[in-house]
PDB file of C-alpha atoms in Angstrom:
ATOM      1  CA  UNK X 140       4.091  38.811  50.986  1.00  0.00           C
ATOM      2  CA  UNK X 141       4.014  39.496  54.613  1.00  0.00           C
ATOM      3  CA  UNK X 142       4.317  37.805  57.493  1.00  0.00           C
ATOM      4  CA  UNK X 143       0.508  38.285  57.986  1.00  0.00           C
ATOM      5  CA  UNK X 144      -0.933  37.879  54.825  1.00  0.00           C
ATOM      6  CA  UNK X 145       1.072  34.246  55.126  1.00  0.00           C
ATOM      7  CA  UNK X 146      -0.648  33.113  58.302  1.00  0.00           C
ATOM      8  CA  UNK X 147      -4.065  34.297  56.749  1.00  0.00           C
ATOM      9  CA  UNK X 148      -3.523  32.331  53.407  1.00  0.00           C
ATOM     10  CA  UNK X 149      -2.512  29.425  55.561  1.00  0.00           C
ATOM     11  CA  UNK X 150      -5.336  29.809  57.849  1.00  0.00           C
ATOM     12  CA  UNK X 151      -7.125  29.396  54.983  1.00  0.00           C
ATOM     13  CA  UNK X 152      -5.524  26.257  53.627  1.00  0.00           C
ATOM     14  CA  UNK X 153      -5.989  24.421  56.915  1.00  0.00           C
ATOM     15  CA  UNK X 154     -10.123  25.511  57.225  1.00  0.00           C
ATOM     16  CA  UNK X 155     -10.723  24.281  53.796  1.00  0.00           C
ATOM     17  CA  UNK X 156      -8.712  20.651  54.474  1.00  0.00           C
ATOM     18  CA  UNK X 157     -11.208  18.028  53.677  1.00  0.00           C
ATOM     19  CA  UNK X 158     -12.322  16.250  56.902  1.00  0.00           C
ATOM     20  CA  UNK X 159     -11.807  12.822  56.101  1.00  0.00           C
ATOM     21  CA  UNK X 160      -7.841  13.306  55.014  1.00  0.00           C
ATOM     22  CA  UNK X 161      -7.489  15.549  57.801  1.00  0.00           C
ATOM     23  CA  UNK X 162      -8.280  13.057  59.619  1.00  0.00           C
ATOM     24  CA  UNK X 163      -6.095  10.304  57.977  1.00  0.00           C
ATOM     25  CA  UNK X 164      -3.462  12.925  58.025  1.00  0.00           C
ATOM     26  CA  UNK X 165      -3.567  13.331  61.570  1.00  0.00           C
ATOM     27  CA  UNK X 166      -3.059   9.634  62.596  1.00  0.00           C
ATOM     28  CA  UNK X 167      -0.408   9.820  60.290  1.00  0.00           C
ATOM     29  CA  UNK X 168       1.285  12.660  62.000  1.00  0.00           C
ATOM     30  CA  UNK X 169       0.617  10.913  65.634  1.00  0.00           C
ATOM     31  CA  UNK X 170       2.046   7.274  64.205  1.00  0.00           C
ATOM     32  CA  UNK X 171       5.106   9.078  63.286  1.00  0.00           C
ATOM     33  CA  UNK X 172       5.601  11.123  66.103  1.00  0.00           C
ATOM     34  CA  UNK X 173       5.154   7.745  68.454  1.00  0.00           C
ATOM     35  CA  UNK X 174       7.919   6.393  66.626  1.00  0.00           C
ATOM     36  CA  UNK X 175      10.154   9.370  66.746  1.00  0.00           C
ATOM     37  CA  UNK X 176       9.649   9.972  70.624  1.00  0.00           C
ATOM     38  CA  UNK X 177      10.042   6.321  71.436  1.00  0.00           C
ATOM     39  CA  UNK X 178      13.205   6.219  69.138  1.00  0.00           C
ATOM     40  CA  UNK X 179      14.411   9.481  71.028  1.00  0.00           C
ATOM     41  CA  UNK X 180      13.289   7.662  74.041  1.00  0.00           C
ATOM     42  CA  UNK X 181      12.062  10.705  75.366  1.00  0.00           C
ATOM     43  CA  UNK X 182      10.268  10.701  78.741  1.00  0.00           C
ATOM     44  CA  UNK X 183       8.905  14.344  79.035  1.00  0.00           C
ATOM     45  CA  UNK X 184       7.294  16.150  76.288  1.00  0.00           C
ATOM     46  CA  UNK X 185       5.794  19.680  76.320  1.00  0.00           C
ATOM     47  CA  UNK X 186       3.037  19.955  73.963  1.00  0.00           C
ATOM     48  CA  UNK X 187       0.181  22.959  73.621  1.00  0.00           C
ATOM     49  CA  UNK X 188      -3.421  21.542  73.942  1.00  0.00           C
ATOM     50  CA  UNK X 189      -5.186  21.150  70.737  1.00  0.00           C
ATOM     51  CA  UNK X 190      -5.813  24.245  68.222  1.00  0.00           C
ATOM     52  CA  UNK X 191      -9.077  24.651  65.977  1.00  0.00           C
ATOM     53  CA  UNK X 192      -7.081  24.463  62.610  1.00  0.00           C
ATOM     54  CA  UNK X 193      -3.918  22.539  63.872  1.00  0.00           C
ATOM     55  CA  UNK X 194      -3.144  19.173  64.246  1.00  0.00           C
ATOM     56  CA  UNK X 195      -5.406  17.835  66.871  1.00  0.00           C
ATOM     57  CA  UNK X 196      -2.919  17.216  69.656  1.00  0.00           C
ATOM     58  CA  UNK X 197      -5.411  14.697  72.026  1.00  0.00           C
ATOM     59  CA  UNK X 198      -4.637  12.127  69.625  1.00  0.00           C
ATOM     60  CA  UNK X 199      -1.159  12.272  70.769  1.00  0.00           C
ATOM     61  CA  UNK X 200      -0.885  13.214  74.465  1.00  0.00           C
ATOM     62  CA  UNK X 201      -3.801  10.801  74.634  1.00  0.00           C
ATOM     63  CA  UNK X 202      -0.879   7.796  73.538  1.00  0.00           C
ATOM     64  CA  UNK X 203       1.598   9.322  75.170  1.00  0.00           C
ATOM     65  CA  UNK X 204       0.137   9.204  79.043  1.00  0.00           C
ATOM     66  CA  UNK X 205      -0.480   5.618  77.810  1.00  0.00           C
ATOM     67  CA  UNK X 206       2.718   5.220  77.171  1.00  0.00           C
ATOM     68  CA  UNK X 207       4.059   6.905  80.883  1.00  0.00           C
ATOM     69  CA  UNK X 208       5.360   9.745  79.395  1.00  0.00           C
ATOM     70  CA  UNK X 209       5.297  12.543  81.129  1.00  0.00           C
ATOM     71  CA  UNK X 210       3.599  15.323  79.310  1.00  0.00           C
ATOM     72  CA  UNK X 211       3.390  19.008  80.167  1.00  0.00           C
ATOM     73  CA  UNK X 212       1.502  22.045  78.252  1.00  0.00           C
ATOM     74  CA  UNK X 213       2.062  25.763  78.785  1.00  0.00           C
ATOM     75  CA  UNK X 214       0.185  28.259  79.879  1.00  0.00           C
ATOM     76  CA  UNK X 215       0.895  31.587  78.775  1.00  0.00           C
ATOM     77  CA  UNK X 216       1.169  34.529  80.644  1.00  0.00           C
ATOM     78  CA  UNK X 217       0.284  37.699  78.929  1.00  0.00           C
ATOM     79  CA  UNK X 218       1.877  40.444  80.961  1.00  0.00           C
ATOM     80  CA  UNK X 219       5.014  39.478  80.318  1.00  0.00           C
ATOM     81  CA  UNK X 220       4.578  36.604  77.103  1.00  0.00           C
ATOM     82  CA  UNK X 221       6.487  34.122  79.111  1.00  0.00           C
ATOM     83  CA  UNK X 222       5.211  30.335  79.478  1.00  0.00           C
ATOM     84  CA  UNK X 223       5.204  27.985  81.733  1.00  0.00           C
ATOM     85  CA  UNK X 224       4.766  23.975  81.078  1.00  0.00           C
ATOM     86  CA  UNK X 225       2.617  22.280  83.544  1.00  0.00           C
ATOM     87  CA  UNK X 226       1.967  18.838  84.221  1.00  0.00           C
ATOM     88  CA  UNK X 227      -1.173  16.922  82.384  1.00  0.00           C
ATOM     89  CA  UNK X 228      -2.333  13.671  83.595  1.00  0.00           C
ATOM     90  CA  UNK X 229      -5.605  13.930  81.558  1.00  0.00           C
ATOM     91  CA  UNK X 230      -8.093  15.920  80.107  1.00  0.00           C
ATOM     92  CA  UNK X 231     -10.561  16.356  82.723  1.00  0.00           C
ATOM     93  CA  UNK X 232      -7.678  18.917  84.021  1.00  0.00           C
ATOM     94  CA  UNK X 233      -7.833  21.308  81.409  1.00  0.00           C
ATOM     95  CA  UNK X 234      -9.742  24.722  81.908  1.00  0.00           C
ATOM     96  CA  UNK X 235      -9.556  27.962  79.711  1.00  0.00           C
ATOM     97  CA  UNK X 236      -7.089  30.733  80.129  1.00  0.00           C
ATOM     98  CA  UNK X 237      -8.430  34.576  80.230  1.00  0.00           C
ATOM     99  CA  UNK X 238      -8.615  34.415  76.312  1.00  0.00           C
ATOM    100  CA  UNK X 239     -10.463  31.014  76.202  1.00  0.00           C
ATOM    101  CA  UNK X 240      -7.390  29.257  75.108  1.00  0.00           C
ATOM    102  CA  UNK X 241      -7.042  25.647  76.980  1.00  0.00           C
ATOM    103  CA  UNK X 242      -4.592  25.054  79.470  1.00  0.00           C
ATOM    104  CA  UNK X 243      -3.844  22.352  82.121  1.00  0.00           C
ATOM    105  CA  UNK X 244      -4.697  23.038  85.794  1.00  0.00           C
ATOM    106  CA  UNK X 245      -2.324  25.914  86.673  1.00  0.00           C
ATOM    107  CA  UNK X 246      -1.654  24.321  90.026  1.00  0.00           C
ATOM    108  CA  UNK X 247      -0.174  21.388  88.520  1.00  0.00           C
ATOM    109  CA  UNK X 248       3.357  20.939  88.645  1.00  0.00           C
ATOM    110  CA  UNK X 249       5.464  22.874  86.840  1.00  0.00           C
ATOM    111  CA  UNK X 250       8.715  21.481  83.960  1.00  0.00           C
ATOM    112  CA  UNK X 251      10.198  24.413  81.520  1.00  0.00           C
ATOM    113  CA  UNK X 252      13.001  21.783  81.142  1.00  0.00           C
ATOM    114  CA  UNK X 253      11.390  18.953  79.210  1.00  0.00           C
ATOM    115  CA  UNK X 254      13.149  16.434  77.298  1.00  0.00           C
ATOM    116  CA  UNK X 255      11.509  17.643  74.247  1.00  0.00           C
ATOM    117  CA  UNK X 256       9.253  20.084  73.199  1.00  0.00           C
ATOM    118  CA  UNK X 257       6.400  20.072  70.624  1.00  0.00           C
ATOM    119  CA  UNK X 258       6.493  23.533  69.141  1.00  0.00           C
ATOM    120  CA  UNK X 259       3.124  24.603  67.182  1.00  0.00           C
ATOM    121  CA  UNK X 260       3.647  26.676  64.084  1.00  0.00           C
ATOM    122  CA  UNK X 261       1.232  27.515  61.063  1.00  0.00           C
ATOM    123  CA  UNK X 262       4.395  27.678  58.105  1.00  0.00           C
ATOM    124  CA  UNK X 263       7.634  25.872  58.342  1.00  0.00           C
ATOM    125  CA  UNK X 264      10.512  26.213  56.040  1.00  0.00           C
ATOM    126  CA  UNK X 265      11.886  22.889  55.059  1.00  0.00           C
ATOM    127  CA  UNK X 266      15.290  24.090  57.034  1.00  0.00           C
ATOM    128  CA  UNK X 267      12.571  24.293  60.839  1.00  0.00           C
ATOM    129  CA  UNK X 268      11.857  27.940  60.705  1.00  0.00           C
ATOM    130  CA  UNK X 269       8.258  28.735  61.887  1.00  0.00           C
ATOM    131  CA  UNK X 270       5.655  31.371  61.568  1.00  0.00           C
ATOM    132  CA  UNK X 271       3.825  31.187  64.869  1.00  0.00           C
ATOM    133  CA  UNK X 272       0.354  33.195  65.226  1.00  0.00           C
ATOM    134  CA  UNK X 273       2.829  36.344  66.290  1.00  0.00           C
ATOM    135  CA  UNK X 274       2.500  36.279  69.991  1.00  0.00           C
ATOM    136  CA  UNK X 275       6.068  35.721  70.232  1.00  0.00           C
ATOM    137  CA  UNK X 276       5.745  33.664  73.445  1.00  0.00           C
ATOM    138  CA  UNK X 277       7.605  30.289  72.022  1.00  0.00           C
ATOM    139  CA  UNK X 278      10.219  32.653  70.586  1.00  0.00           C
ATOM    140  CA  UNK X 279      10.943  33.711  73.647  1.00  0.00           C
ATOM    141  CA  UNK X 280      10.746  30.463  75.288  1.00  0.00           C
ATOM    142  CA  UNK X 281      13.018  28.536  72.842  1.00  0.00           C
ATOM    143  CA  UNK X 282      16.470  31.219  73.306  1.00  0.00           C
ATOM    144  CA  UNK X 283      16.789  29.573  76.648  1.00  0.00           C
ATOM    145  CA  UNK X 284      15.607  25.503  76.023  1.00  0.00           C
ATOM    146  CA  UNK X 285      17.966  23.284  75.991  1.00  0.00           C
ATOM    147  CA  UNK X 286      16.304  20.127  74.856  1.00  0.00           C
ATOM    148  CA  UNK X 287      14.834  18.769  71.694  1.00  0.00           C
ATOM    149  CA  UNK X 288      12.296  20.192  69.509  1.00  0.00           C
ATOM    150  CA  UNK X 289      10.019  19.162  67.161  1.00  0.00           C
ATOM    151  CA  UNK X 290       7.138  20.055  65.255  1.00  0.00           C
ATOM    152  CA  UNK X 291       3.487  18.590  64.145  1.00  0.00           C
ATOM    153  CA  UNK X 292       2.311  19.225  61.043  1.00  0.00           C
ATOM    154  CA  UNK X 293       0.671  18.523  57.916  1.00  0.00           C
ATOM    155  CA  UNK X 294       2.887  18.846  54.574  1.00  0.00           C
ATOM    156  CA  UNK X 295       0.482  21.889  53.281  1.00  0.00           C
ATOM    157  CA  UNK X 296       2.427  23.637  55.928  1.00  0.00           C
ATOM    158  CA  UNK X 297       5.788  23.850  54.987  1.00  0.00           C
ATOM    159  CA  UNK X 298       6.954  26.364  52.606  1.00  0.00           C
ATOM    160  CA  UNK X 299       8.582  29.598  52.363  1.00  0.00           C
ATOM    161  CA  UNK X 300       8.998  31.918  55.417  1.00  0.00           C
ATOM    162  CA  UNK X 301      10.258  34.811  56.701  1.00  0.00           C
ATOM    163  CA  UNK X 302      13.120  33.993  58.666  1.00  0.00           C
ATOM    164  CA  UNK X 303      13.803  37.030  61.519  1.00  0.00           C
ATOM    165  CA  UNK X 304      17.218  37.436  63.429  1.00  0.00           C
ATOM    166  CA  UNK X 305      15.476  36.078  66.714  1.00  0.00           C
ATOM    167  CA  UNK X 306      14.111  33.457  64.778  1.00  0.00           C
ATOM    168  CA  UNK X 307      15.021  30.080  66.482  1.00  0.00           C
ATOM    169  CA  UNK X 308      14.257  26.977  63.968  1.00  0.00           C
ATOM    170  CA  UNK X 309      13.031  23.356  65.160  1.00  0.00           C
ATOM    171  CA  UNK X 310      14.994  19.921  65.119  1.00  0.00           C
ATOM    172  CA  UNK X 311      12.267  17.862  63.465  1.00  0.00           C
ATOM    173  CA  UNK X 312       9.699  18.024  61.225  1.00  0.00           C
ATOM    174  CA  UNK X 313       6.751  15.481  61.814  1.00  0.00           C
ATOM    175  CA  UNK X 314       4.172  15.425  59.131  1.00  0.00           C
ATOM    176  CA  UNK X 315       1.534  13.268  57.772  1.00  0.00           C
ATOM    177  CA  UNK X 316       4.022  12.340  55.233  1.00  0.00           C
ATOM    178  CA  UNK X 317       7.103  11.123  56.676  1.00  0.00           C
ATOM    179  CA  UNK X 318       9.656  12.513  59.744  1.00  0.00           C
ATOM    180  CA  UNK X 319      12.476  15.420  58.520  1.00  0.00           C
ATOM    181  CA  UNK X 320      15.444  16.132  60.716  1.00  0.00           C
ATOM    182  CA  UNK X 321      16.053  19.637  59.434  1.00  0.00           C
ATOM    183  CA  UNK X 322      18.845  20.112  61.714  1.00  0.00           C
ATOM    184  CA  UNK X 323      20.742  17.787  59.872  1.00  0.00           C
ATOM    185  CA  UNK X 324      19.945  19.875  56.542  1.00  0.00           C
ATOM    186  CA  UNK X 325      20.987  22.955  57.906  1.00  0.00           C
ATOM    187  CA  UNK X 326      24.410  21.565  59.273  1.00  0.00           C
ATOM    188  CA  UNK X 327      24.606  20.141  55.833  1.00  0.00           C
ATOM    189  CA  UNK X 328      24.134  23.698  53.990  1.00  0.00           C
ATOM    190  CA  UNK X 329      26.899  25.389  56.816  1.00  0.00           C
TER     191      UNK X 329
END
């Protein structure tokens, strides 16, 4: 199978989720990812704004800038697929990038070095390599981040993957199910 025909069938999975366990899966995912960044005691996060399919990301940045955290979300730029994280104090900031895509105010302060970074995926092996949507831009982003990564997801996600050369894997898995440190596995299989 390739890389494509995985994102469709996954596409696919996460459309045809039942609302009310998406739902229940979703506070899941944000109750363990409060736990994990408080543990980490993180106090910037980079997180993208909320996908149609995805994990809805509100519920979490919502907590978070309760909590004082500082949280930042890119905005991509397409001439060159590089990102840049800017600052999000709440959602009446947000507006919509040239392809409709939501972004913070892109005169907000800018932070490419947060202390961790929520990357968004649709498949994850259970060793924290992603297939992305193909745009390549976190790819790029990760070969020169030097904190912590993590990712949100529900457990229909992980699986098998292609796993590419420039393929950088995550820390942490967060899912409605429990919290994985696949770093730890893959240290463990070396």
């Amino acid at each position: 199978m390739t890389k494509k025909e995985m994102r469709q069938n996954m596409i696919s999975t996460l459309k045809s989720m039942d609302g009310q366990a998406k739902l229940r899966a979703e506070d899941n995912i944000t109750a363990h990812a409060v736990d994990f960044i408080q543990s980490g005691n993180y106090k910037s996060v980079g997180i993208v704004l909320p996908m149609k399919i995805e994990y809805d990301t509100w519920k979490l940045i919502d907590d978070l800038l309760e909590m004082n955290v500082d949280v930042f979300s890119p905005q991509c730029h397409y001439d060159d697929k590089s990102m840049t994280f800017h600052r999000l104090t709440s959602r009446d900031e947000v507006t919509l990038d040239e392809k409709k895509i939501p972004i913070p105010s892109p005169d907000a302060p800018i932070n490419n070095d947060v202390d961790l970074l929520i990357v968004p995926g649709l498949i994850f092996s259970p060793e924290g390599y992603r297939i992305g949507y193909g745009g390549g831009f976190y790819d790029r982003f990760l070969t020169t981040f030097k904190g912590d990564t993590a990712s949100l997801i529900f457990s229909e996600q992980i699986g098998e993957t292609i796993v590419e050369e420039y393929d950088l894997p995550v820390n942490t898995l967060i899912t409605d199910k429990e919290i994985f440190n696949v770093k730890e596995v893959r240290e463990h299989e070396e």
